[in-house]
Amino acid sequence: MNYEIWDVHTHLAGVPGTTPEERLAKLLQYADRVGIARLCVMMGLKWNYDPTPEFMRKSNDEALQAVRKFPDRAFGFVYVNPKHTQASLDELNRCVRDGPMVGVKLWCALHCNDPLLDPIVARAAELKAIVAQHCWIKITGNLPGESTPMDMAELAARHPKATFSCIHTGGDWERGIRAIRPHPNVYADINGGDPTAGFTGMAVRELGAERVLYGSDAGYRSFASQLAKVHGAEIPDTAKRLIFAGNTKRLLRPILNEKGIKV
Amino acid sequence: MKPDQSTFSLDRRDFLKVAVAAAGVASLGSTSALQAAAAAPSGLIDTNVSLSRWPLRRLPCDDTAALVAKLRANGVTQAWAGSFDGLLHRDIATVNTRLADECRRHGKGLLVPFGSVNPKLPDWEDDLRRCAEVHRMPGIRLHPGYHGYRFDDPDFAKLLRLAAERGLLVQLVWIMEDRRMMHPLLQVEPPDLKPLAEVIKKTPGLRLEILNVLKGLHGQSLLSLLHAGEVFVEIAMLEGVGGVAGLLEKTPLNRVLFGSHAPLFYFESALLKLKESPLTEDQPRAIRCDNARRLLAKKS
Ligand SMILES: [Zn+2]
């Protein structure tokens, strides 16, 4: 069985190479080996939980540099910090409105139920960009600004017109899936955690296959462990097709159309 | 990316200075990649599977017949099986009897039982004896995290010594799952690996495979442990893009085994790792079966 596969979540960190372009080239070589056609790339060579406006710009410049080299293979997500509202809106306009990026990445600067996210999400929705928010529920304790899927549910309820990706589905996916279940505009990105059997099956059962996205978190994770969550899942082939590429394509189509990009 | 995973270094560039050989490009999809990986030559020995029930959820293959079917469908020719019951049950003797029985009744020789021994239980020495003499197991599987001992515990040293004297291969499970998502009432600390090399050095004849350890052990600490004795690792929890190739840059090939951690993990993860990494001709075969076969054959 052949599947078309789009990876909704990758990074340049953890990949060999000195420049952003070199790293993305390397990442694509691995992707080719396991049959992944396209990658969404977010953040630059160095990471910061709470980036300054300068750091954000540099990080996004690096991601832009990489995706511009491979326009047929990679899409960019703009990394922003809601604590710096205007700088984040400026980055959104620079990288999404005026640039090739198609989504927004939020990480650990601030819990995502904070009102400071509202202007950013509103602008992202106007631009038809996906809002991807890191979410984790850790029994060992979250970072101070680290969101949970429950935070994401609050944010999503305030912005029914925006499209959200709940990154990692909260890590503790048995709770994460339940937390986002009532909000049809929140999608479960299954990347990043261990390939624990049952994850994808539960996501499909509780959310419907249309709300589940394949992503890897490569280079930090292997593509293999994350692909296995779909290949190995006890779900119909039609569901696998949606998760591997169909849903991501459907979510990206409006913004890609605006940019005149045919897929 | 998951922040705050203390056991895992954030920037793995050093670890992953992979000189990628010409990548075989799979244009579309990847069950074809999976099929290619499964169809590689001469056997596949999965050194890390478990029977019975994971205590915290039902798993798609937590029934032995279903697990056997899954393994067979993916080309596995032999699977070294422990029991999830060995984690928490105190009547370890019946855990091992059931394990031996399940391995006999299912899979026509596919499953090789590795009995549990808990050196903190009274008269554990008899569990070890039964594994060797009654069940004729080639090895045992230890869960120090769940049984509450450290690697500098004298009972652990004694257990390793007695196992080595009996020619039993010892599988030491470092962790079973990511500690960040454990059940609040079942938070099991990964044992500190530092004292392990010392006790290995003091146990002549020991053959040791450490399971689920490559998430927390790399670089020099991994090498020191491998050099402490006849020590092996498997790839179930190895992560990072091109992880297997990265591992083999610094690790002797003959110490790396195939392990899936099924049915707790999707079996396909380990298999696809072999596909993801560009490997030289001899590497896949060594990892898939030759190393494990040699290790098991050494039983004195
Ligand atoms: Zn990530």
Coordinates of C-alpha atoms and ligand atoms in Angstrom, one line a residue:
Chain A
M1 CA 0.0 0.0 0.0
N2 CA 1.4 3.4 -1.0
Y3 CA 0.5 6.5 0.9
E4 CA 1.2 10.1 0.1
I5 CA 2.8 11.5 3.2
W6 CA 3.0 15.2 4.4
D7 CA 4.8 15.8 7.7
V8 CA 3.2 18.7 9.5
H9 CA 5.9 19.2 12.1
T10 CA 9.7 19.1 11.6
H11 CA 12.7 21.2 12.8
L12 CA 16.2 22.1 11.6
A13 CA 17.5 21.3 15.1
G14 CA 18.9 17.9 15.6
V15 CA 19.8 17.6 12.0
P16 CA 23.4 17.5 10.7
G17 CA 24.6 20.5 8.7
T18 CA 25.8 24.0 9.3
T19 CA 23.4 26.1 7.3
P20 CA 19.6 26.0 7.3
E21 CA 19.6 24.8 3.7
E22 CA 22.1 22.0 4.4
R23 CA 20.0 20.8 7.3
L24 CA 16.8 20.8 5.3
A25 CA 18.5 19.0 2.5
K26 CA 19.7 16.3 4.9
L27 CA 16.2 16.1 6.5
L28 CA 14.7 15.6 3.0
Q29 CA 17.2 12.8 2.3
Y30 CA 15.9 10.9 5.3
A31 CA 12.3 11.8 4.4
D32 CA 12.9 10.3 1.0
R33 CA 14.0 7.0 2.5
V34 CA 10.7 6.6 4.3
G35 CA 8.4 8.0 1.6
I36 CA 7.6 11.5 2.9
A37 CA 6.8 13.9 0.2
R38 CA 6.5 17.3 2.0
L39 CA 7.7 18.8 5.3
C40 CA 6.4 21.6 7.4
V41 CA 9.4 23.3 9.0
M42 CA 9.4 25.5 12.1
M43 CA 12.1 27.4 14.0
G44 CA 15.8 27.9 13.3
L45 CA 19.1 26.4 14.2
K46 CA 19.0 27.5 17.9
W47 CA 16.0 27.4 20.1
N48 CA 14.6 29.5 22.9
Y49 CA 11.5 29.0 25.0
D50 CA 10.9 32.7 25.4
P51 CA 12.4 34.4 22.4
T52 CA 13.1 38.1 22.1
P53 CA 11.8 39.9 18.9
E54 CA 15.4 39.7 17.6
F55 CA 15.6 36.0 18.2
M56 CA 12.2 35.4 16.6
R57 CA 13.3 37.2 13.5
K58 CA 16.6 35.3 13.2
S59 CA 14.8 32.0 13.8
N60 CA 12.3 32.8 11.1
D61 CA 14.9 34.0 8.7
E62 CA 16.7 30.7 9.0
A63 CA 13.5 28.7 8.4
L64 CA 12.7 31.0 5.5
Q65 CA 16.2 30.4 4.1
A66 CA 15.7 26.7 4.2
V67 CA 12.2 26.4 2.8
R68 CA 13.0 28.9 0.0
K69 CA 15.6 26.5 -1.2
F70 CA 13.1 23.6 -1.5
P71 CA 9.8 25.3 -2.4
D72 CA 8.4 22.0 -3.8
R73 CA 9.1 20.0 -0.7
A74 CA 8.8 22.3 2.3
F75 CA 6.4 24.8 4.0
G76 CA 7.4 27.2 6.8
F77 CA 5.6 28.0 10.0
V78 CA 6.4 31.4 11.6
Y79 CA 7.7 31.2 15.3
V80 CA 6.2 33.9 17.5
N81 CA 6.1 34.8 21.2
P82 CA 2.8 36.3 22.4
K83 CA 4.6 38.2 25.1
H84 CA 5.8 40.4 22.3
T85 CA 2.5 41.1 20.6
Q86 CA 3.5 43.7 18.0
A87 CA 6.7 42.0 17.1
S88 CA 4.8 38.7 16.6
L89 CA 2.2 40.4 14.4
D90 CA 5.0 42.0 12.4
E91 CA 6.6 38.6 12.0
L92 CA 3.2 37.1 10.9
N93 CA 2.8 39.8 8.3
R94 CA 6.4 39.5 7.1
C95 CA 6.6 35.7 6.9
V96 CA 3.0 34.7 6.1
R97 CA 1.2 37.7 4.5
D98 CA 4.3 38.8 2.5
G99 CA 6.3 35.6 2.6
P100 CA 5.8 31.9 1.8
M101 CA 4.9 30.7 5.3
V102 CA 1.6 28.9 5.9
G103 CA 1.3 28.5 9.7
V104 CA 2.1 29.9 13.1
K105 CA 4.2 28.0 15.7
L106 CA 3.8 28.8 19.4
W107 CA 6.0 27.0 22.0
C108 CA 6.5 27.6 25.7
A109 CA 6.6 31.3 26.3
L110 CA 3.1 31.6 27.7
H111 CA 0.1 29.4 28.5
C112 CA -2.0 29.6 25.4
N113 CA -5.2 30.4 27.2
D114 CA -3.7 33.9 28.0
P115 CA -5.5 36.8 26.3
L116 CA -2.2 37.9 24.8
L117 CA -2.7 35.2 22.2
D118 CA -6.0 36.6 21.0
P119 CA -4.6 39.3 18.5
I120 CA -2.1 36.8 17.1
V121 CA -4.7 34.1 16.6
A122 CA -7.2 36.6 15.1
R123 CA -4.5 37.7 12.6
A124 CA -3.5 34.1 11.8
A125 CA -7.2 33.3 11.1
E126 CA -7.5 36.3 8.7
L127 CA -4.5 35.1 6.9
K128 CA -5.9 31.5 6.9
A129 CA -2.8 30.2 8.6
I130 CA -2.8 27.2 10.9
V131 CA -2.0 27.9 14.6
A132 CA 0.2 25.2 16.0
Q133 CA 0.7 25.2 19.7
H134 CA 3.0 23.0 21.7
C135 CA 1.0 21.2 24.4
W136 CA 2.1 18.7 27.0
I137 CA 0.7 17.3 30.2
K138 CA 3.6 16.2 32.4
I139 CA 3.2 14.4 35.7
T140 CA 6.8 15.5 36.3
G141 CA 5.7 19.2 36.0
N142 CA 5.3 21.5 33.0
L143 CA 7.6 24.5 32.3
P144 CA 6.2 27.8 33.6
G145 CA 4.8 28.9 30.2
E146 CA 4.1 25.4 28.8
S147 CA 0.6 24.9 27.6
T148 CA -1.7 21.9 28.1
P149 CA -4.4 20.7 25.7
M150 CA -6.9 22.1 28.3
D151 CA -5.4 25.6 27.8
M152 CA -5.7 25.0 24.0
A153 CA -9.4 24.1 24.4
E154 CA -10.0 27.5 26.1
L155 CA -8.2 29.3 23.3
A156 CA -10.0 27.4 20.6
A157 CA -13.4 28.1 22.2
R158 CA -12.7 31.9 21.9
H159 CA -11.7 31.6 18.2
P160 CA -14.1 29.2 16.5
K161 CA -13.0 30.5 13.0
A162 CA -9.3 29.7 13.6
T163 CA -7.7 26.4 12.9
F164 CA -5.5 24.9 15.6
S165 CA -3.1 22.1 15.7
C166 CA -2.6 20.6 19.2
I167 CA 1.1 19.7 18.9
H168 CA 1.9 16.3 20.5
T169 CA -1.8 16.0 21.4
G170 CA -0.5 16.8 24.9
G171 CA 2.0 14.0 25.1
D172 CA -0.4 12.3 27.6
W173 CA -2.6 11.6 24.7
E174 CA -5.3 9.8 26.6
R175 CA -6.1 13.0 28.4
G176 CA -5.1 15.3 25.5
I177 CA -7.6 13.8 23.1
R178 CA -10.4 14.2 25.6
A179 CA -9.5 17.8 26.3
I180 CA -9.7 18.9 22.6
R181 CA -12.6 16.6 21.7
P182 CA -15.4 19.2 22.1
H183 CA -13.6 21.7 19.8
P184 CA -13.9 20.8 16.1
N185 CA -11.4 23.5 15.1
V186 CA -8.6 21.7 17.0
Y187 CA -6.7 19.0 15.3
A188 CA -4.6 16.4 17.0
D189 CA -1.0 16.4 15.8
I190 CA 0.3 13.1 16.9
N191 CA 4.0 13.9 16.7
G192 CA 6.7 13.8 19.2
G193 CA 5.9 11.3 21.9
D194 CA 6.9 7.6 21.9
P195 CA 5.1 5.4 19.4
T196 CA 2.8 4.0 22.1
A197 CA 0.3 1.6 20.6
G198 CA -3.3 2.7 20.7
F199 CA -2.6 6.4 20.4
T200 CA -3.8 6.8 16.8
G201 CA -6.6 4.4 17.2
M202 CA -8.0 6.4 20.1
A203 CA -7.6 9.7 18.3
V204 CA -9.5 8.4 15.3
R205 CA -12.2 6.8 17.5
E206 CA -12.8 10.0 19.6
L207 CA -12.1 12.8 17.1
G208 CA -12.7 11.2 13.7
A209 CA -9.9 10.5 11.2
E210 CA -10.5 14.0 9.7
R211 CA -9.1 15.6 12.9
V212 CA -5.8 13.7 13.2
L213 CA -2.5 14.9 11.6
Y214 CA 0.7 13.0 11.0
G215 CA 3.8 14.9 12.2
S216 CA 7.2 13.7 13.3
D217 CA 9.2 16.3 15.3
A218 CA 12.3 15.2 13.3
G219 CA 15.2 15.7 13.6
Y220 CA 14.7 15.4 17.4
R221 CA 12.6 12.3 16.8
S222 CA 13.1 9.7 14.0
F223 CA 10.6 9.8 11.2
A224 CA 10.3 6.0 11.8
S225 CA 8.9 6.1 15.3
Q226 CA 6.3 8.7 14.3
L227 CA 5.3 7.1 11.0
A228 CA 4.7 3.9 12.9
K229 CA 1.9 5.5 14.8
V230 CA -0.1 5.6 11.5
H231 CA 1.3 2.6 9.7
G232 CA 0.9 0.4 12.8
A233 CA -2.5 1.7 13.8
E234 CA -5.6 -0.5 13.7
I235 CA -7.6 1.9 11.6
P236 CA -9.0 1.7 8.0
D237 CA -6.8 2.6 5.1
T238 CA -9.0 5.6 4.3
A239 CA -8.2 7.0 7.8
K240 CA -4.4 6.5 7.2
R241 CA -4.7 8.4 4.0
L242 CA -6.4 11.3 5.7
I243 CA -3.9 11.4 8.6
F244 CA -0.8 11.0 6.4
A245 CA -1.6 13.8 4.0
G246 CA -5.3 14.4 3.3
N247 CA -6.1 16.5 6.3
T248 CA -3.0 18.6 6.1
K249 CA -3.6 19.3 2.5
R250 CA -7.2 20.2 3.2
L251 CA -6.2 22.6 6.0
L252 CA -3.4 24.2 3.9
R253 CA -5.4 24.5 0.7
P254 CA -7.0 27.9 1.4
I255 CA -3.7 29.6 2.2
L256 CA -1.8 27.9 -0.6
N257 CA -4.5 29.0 -3.0
E258 CA -4.1 32.6 -1.8
K259 CA -0.4 32.3 -2.5
G260 CA -1.1 30.7 -5.9
I261 CA 0.6 27.4 -4.9
K262 CA -0.9 24.4 -6.5
V263 CA -0.6 21.0 -4.8
Chain B
M1 CA 10.0 19.2 20.3
K2 CA 9.5 18.4 24.0
P3 CA 11.3 20.6 26.4
D4 CA 12.5 19.4 29.7
Q5 CA 13.3 15.9 28.8
S6 CA 16.3 15.8 31.0
T7 CA 17.5 12.4 29.9
F8 CA 17.8 13.4 26.2
S9 CA 20.2 16.0 24.9
L10 CA 18.5 18.8 23.0
D11 CA 21.1 19.3 20.3
R12 CA 22.1 16.0 18.9
R13 CA 24.2 17.4 16.1
D14 CA 27.4 15.7 17.4
F15 CA 25.6 12.5 17.8
L16 CA 24.2 12.7 14.4
K17 CA 27.1 13.7 12.2
V18 CA 25.9 11.2 9.8
A19 CA 27.6 10.9 6.5
V20 CA 24.5 10.0 4.6
A21 CA 25.2 7.7 1.8
A22 CA 23.3 8.0 -1.4
A23 CA 19.7 7.9 -0.1
G24 CA 17.4 5.4 -1.7
V25 CA 14.5 7.5 -2.6
A26 CA 11.1 6.0 -2.0
S27 CA 8.9 8.3 -4.0
L28 CA 5.6 7.7 -2.4
G29 CA 4.2 6.3 0.7
S30 CA 5.7 3.9 3.0
T31 CA 4.0 0.7 3.6
S32 CA 6.2 -0.1 0.6
A33 CA 9.1 1.1 2.7
L34 CA 7.8 -1.1 5.5
Q35 CA 7.4 -4.1 3.2
A36 CA 10.9 -3.6 1.9
A37 CA 12.3 -3.4 5.5
A38 CA 10.4 -6.6 6.5
A39 CA 11.4 -8.5 3.5
A40 CA 15.2 -8.2 4.1
P41 CA 17.2 -11.4 4.1
S42 CA 17.6 -14.3 6.6
G43 CA 15.5 -13.6 9.6
L44 CA 14.5 -11.0 12.1
I45 CA 15.0 -11.5 15.8
D46 CA 13.0 -9.1 18.0
T47 CA 14.7 -9.1 21.4
N48 CA 12.2 -6.9 23.1
V49 CA 8.5 -8.1 23.2
S50 CA 6.2 -8.7 26.2
L51 CA 3.2 -10.9 26.7
S52 CA 0.1 -10.5 28.8
R53 CA -1.4 -7.2 29.8
W54 CA 0.1 -3.7 30.2
P55 CA -1.3 -2.6 33.6
L56 CA -2.6 0.7 32.4
R57 CA -4.4 0.2 29.1
R58 CA -5.4 -2.5 26.7
L59 CA -3.1 -2.7 23.7
P60 CA -4.0 -3.8 20.2
C61 CA -1.7 -6.8 20.4
D62 CA -1.9 -7.7 24.1
D63 CA -3.2 -11.1 23.2
T64 CA -0.5 -13.6 22.4
A65 CA -2.1 -14.9 19.2
A66 CA -2.6 -11.4 17.9
L67 CA 1.0 -10.5 18.8
V68 CA 2.3 -13.6 17.0
A69 CA 0.3 -12.7 13.9
K70 CA 1.6 -9.1 14.0
L71 CA 5.3 -10.3 14.4
R72 CA 4.9 -12.9 11.7
A73 CA 3.3 -10.5 9.3
N74 CA 6.3 -8.2 9.7
G75 CA 8.9 -10.9 9.1
V76 CA 9.9 -11.7 12.6
T77 CA 11.4 -15.2 12.9
Q78 CA 12.1 -15.2 16.6
A79 CA 10.9 -13.0 19.5
W80 CA 12.4 -12.8 23.0
A81 CA 9.4 -12.5 25.2
G82 CA 9.1 -11.3 28.8
S83 CA 5.8 -10.7 30.6
F84 CA 4.1 -7.4 31.6
D85 CA 3.0 -9.4 34.7
G86 CA 6.6 -9.4 35.8
L87 CA 6.4 -5.7 36.6
L88 CA 4.0 -5.8 39.5
H89 CA 3.0 -9.3 40.3
R90 CA 4.5 -10.8 43.4
D91 CA 3.8 -14.4 42.6
I92 CA 6.5 -14.3 40.0
A93 CA 6.7 -18.1 39.8
T94 CA 3.2 -18.3 38.2
V95 CA 4.1 -15.4 35.9
N96 CA 7.0 -17.4 34.6
T97 CA 5.0 -20.6 34.3
R98 CA 2.3 -18.8 32.3
L99 CA 5.0 -17.1 30.1
A100 CA 6.6 -20.4 29.3
D101 CA 3.2 -22.0 28.6
E102 CA 2.1 -19.1 26.3
C103 CA 5.4 -19.4 24.4
R104 CA 4.8 -23.1 23.9
R105 CA 1.2 -22.8 22.8
H106 CA 1.6 -19.9 20.4
G107 CA 3.8 -19.2 17.4
K108 CA 5.4 -22.6 16.8
G109 CA 8.7 -21.7 18.3
L110 CA 8.6 -18.0 17.4
L111 CA 8.5 -16.9 21.0
V112 CA 11.4 -17.5 23.4
P113 CA 10.5 -16.9 27.0
F114 CA 12.6 -14.7 29.3
G115 CA 11.4 -15.1 32.9
S116 CA 11.1 -12.4 35.5
V117 CA 13.2 -12.5 38.6
N118 CA 12.8 -9.9 41.4
P119 CA 15.8 -10.0 43.7
K120 CA 13.9 -8.2 46.4
L121 CA 11.4 -11.1 46.9
P122 CA 12.1 -13.7 49.5
D123 CA 13.8 -16.8 48.0
W124 CA 14.1 -15.3 44.6
E125 CA 17.0 -17.7 43.9
D126 CA 14.4 -20.4 43.3
D127 CA 12.7 -18.3 40.6
L128 CA 16.0 -18.2 38.9
R129 CA 16.5 -21.9 39.3
R130 CA 13.0 -22.6 37.8
C131 CA 13.7 -20.4 34.8
A132 CA 16.8 -22.4 34.0
E133 CA 15.9 -25.9 35.2
V134 CA 12.1 -26.2 34.9
H135 CA 11.3 -23.9 32.0
R136 CA 14.6 -24.2 30.2
M137 CA 14.6 -20.5 29.4
P138 CA 17.8 -19.1 27.8
G139 CA 17.6 -16.0 29.8
I140 CA 15.8 -13.8 32.3
R141 CA 14.4 -10.3 32.2
L142 CA 14.8 -7.8 35.1
H143 CA 12.8 -4.7 35.9
P144 CA 14.9 -2.8 38.5
G145 CA 12.7 0.3 38.3
Y146 CA 9.5 -1.6 39.1
H147 CA 11.2 -3.9 41.7
G148 CA 12.8 -1.0 43.5
Y149 CA 16.6 -1.6 43.6
R150 CA 19.6 0.2 42.4
F151 CA 22.5 -1.1 40.4
D152 CA 24.8 -1.0 43.4
D153 CA 22.5 -3.3 45.4
P154 CA 24.3 -6.4 46.5
D155 CA 21.2 -8.6 45.7
F156 CA 21.4 -7.3 42.1
A157 CA 25.1 -8.2 42.0
K158 CA 24.4 -11.7 43.3
L159 CA 21.6 -12.2 40.8
L160 CA 23.9 -11.3 37.9
R161 CA 26.5 -13.7 39.3
L162 CA 24.1 -16.6 39.6
A163 CA 22.6 -15.9 36.2
A164 CA 26.1 -15.9 34.6
E165 CA 27.0 -19.1 36.4
R166 CA 23.9 -20.8 34.9
G167 CA 24.7 -19.4 31.5
L168 CA 21.5 -17.3 31.4
L169 CA 21.4 -14.2 29.2
V170 CA 20.2 -11.3 31.3
Q171 CA 17.9 -8.7 29.8
L172 CA 17.8 -5.5 31.9
V173 CA 14.9 -3.2 31.2
W174 CA 15.9 0.4 32.0
I175 CA 12.5 1.9 31.5
M176 CA 9.1 0.8 30.1
E177 CA 7.6 4.2 29.2
D178 CA 8.3 8.0 29.2
R179 CA 8.3 9.1 32.8
R180 CA 6.6 12.4 32.0
M181 CA 3.3 10.7 31.2
M182 CA 3.3 8.0 33.8
H183 CA 0.2 7.3 35.8
P184 CA 0.3 9.4 39.0
L185 CA 0.1 6.3 41.2
L186 CA 2.7 4.4 39.2
Q187 CA 5.6 6.8 38.8
V188 CA 8.7 4.6 38.3
E189 CA 12.1 6.3 38.4
P190 CA 14.5 5.2 35.8
P191 CA 17.4 3.7 37.7
D192 CA 20.7 5.6 37.8
L193 CA 22.9 3.9 35.2
K194 CA 26.2 5.1 36.7
P195 CA 26.9 2.1 39.1
L196 CA 26.1 -0.4 36.4
A197 CA 29.5 -0.6 34.7
E198 CA 31.2 -1.5 38.0
V199 CA 29.0 -4.5 38.7
I200 CA 29.3 -5.7 35.1
K201 CA 33.1 -5.7 35.4
K202 CA 32.8 -7.8 38.6
T203 CA 30.7 -10.5 37.0
P204 CA 32.7 -12.8 34.8
G205 CA 30.8 -14.7 32.1
L206 CA 27.8 -12.2 32.2
R207 CA 26.0 -11.6 28.9
L208 CA 23.8 -8.6 29.3
E209 CA 21.3 -6.9 27.0
I210 CA 20.0 -3.5 28.2
L211 CA 16.5 -2.8 26.9
N212 CA 14.8 0.6 26.3
V213 CA 18.0 2.4 27.2
L214 CA 19.0 4.4 24.1
K215 CA 16.8 7.3 25.1
G216 CA 18.9 8.0 28.1
L217 CA 22.3 6.7 27.1
H218 CA 24.6 7.9 24.3
G219 CA 28.1 9.0 23.6
Q220 CA 30.8 8.2 26.0
S221 CA 28.5 6.8 28.8
L222 CA 27.1 4.3 26.3
L223 CA 30.5 3.3 25.2
S224 CA 31.8 2.8 28.7
L225 CA 28.9 0.6 29.5
L226 CA 29.4 -1.5 26.4
H227 CA 33.1 -1.8 27.2
A228 CA 32.5 -2.9 30.7
G229 CA 31.7 -6.5 29.5
E230 CA 29.6 -8.4 27.1
V231 CA 26.9 -5.8 26.9
F232 CA 24.3 -5.3 24.2
V233 CA 21.6 -2.7 23.4
E234 CA 18.6 -2.7 21.2
I235 CA 16.9 0.1 19.2
A236 CA 13.3 0.3 20.5
M237 CA 13.8 3.7 22.2
L238 CA 16.5 5.0 19.9
E239 CA 15.4 8.4 18.6
G240 CA 16.6 11.2 16.3
V241 CA 16.5 11.3 12.5
G242 CA 18.7 8.7 11.0
G243 CA 19.2 7.3 14.5
V244 CA 20.6 3.9 13.7
A245 CA 23.3 5.3 11.4
G246 CA 24.1 7.8 14.0
L247 CA 24.4 5.2 16.7
L248 CA 26.6 3.0 14.6
E249 CA 29.1 5.8 14.0
K250 CA 30.2 5.4 17.6
T251 CA 29.0 2.0 18.7
P252 CA 30.4 -1.4 17.7
L253 CA 28.0 -3.0 15.3
N254 CA 28.2 -6.4 17.0
R255 CA 26.6 -4.9 20.2
V256 CA 23.4 -3.6 18.6
L257 CA 20.3 -5.7 18.4
F258 CA 16.8 -5.3 17.0
G259 CA 14.0 -4.6 19.5
S260 CA 10.5 -3.3 19.1
H261 CA 9.1 -3.0 22.6
A262 CA 5.9 -4.4 21.1
P263 CA 3.1 -4.6 21.9
L264 CA 3.5 -1.4 24.1
F265 CA 5.0 0.3 21.1
Y266 CA 3.9 0.0 17.5
F267 CA 6.1 -2.7 16.1
E268 CA 6.6 -0.8 12.9
S269 CA 8.7 1.8 14.6
A270 CA 11.8 -0.4 15.0
L271 CA 11.5 -1.8 11.5
L272 CA 11.2 1.6 9.9
K273 CA 14.3 2.8 11.8
L274 CA 16.4 0.3 9.7
K275 CA 14.8 1.8 6.6
E276 CA 15.3 5.4 7.6
S277 CA 19.0 5.1 8.1
P278 CA 21.4 4.6 5.2
L279 CA 23.3 1.5 6.3
T280 CA 26.2 -0.4 4.8
E281 CA 25.5 -3.9 3.4
D282 CA 26.5 -5.8 6.6
Q283 CA 24.8 -3.6 9.1
P284 CA 21.1 -4.5 8.7
R285 CA 21.8 -8.2 8.8
A286 CA 23.9 -7.9 11.9
I287 CA 21.2 -5.9 13.7
R288 CA 18.2 -7.9 12.4
C289 CA 19.5 -11.4 13.3
D290 CA 23.2 -12.3 13.3
N291 CA 24.1 -10.5 16.5
A292 CA 21.1 -11.9 18.4
R293 CA 21.6 -15.4 17.1
R294 CA 25.3 -15.4 18.1
L295 CA 24.4 -14.0 21.6
L296 CA 21.8 -16.7 22.2
A297 CA 24.0 -19.5 20.9
K298 CA 26.7 -18.6 23.5
K299 CA 24.6 -20.2 26.2
S300 CA 27.0 -22.4 28.0
Ligands
ZN1 ZN 8.6 20.2 17.8

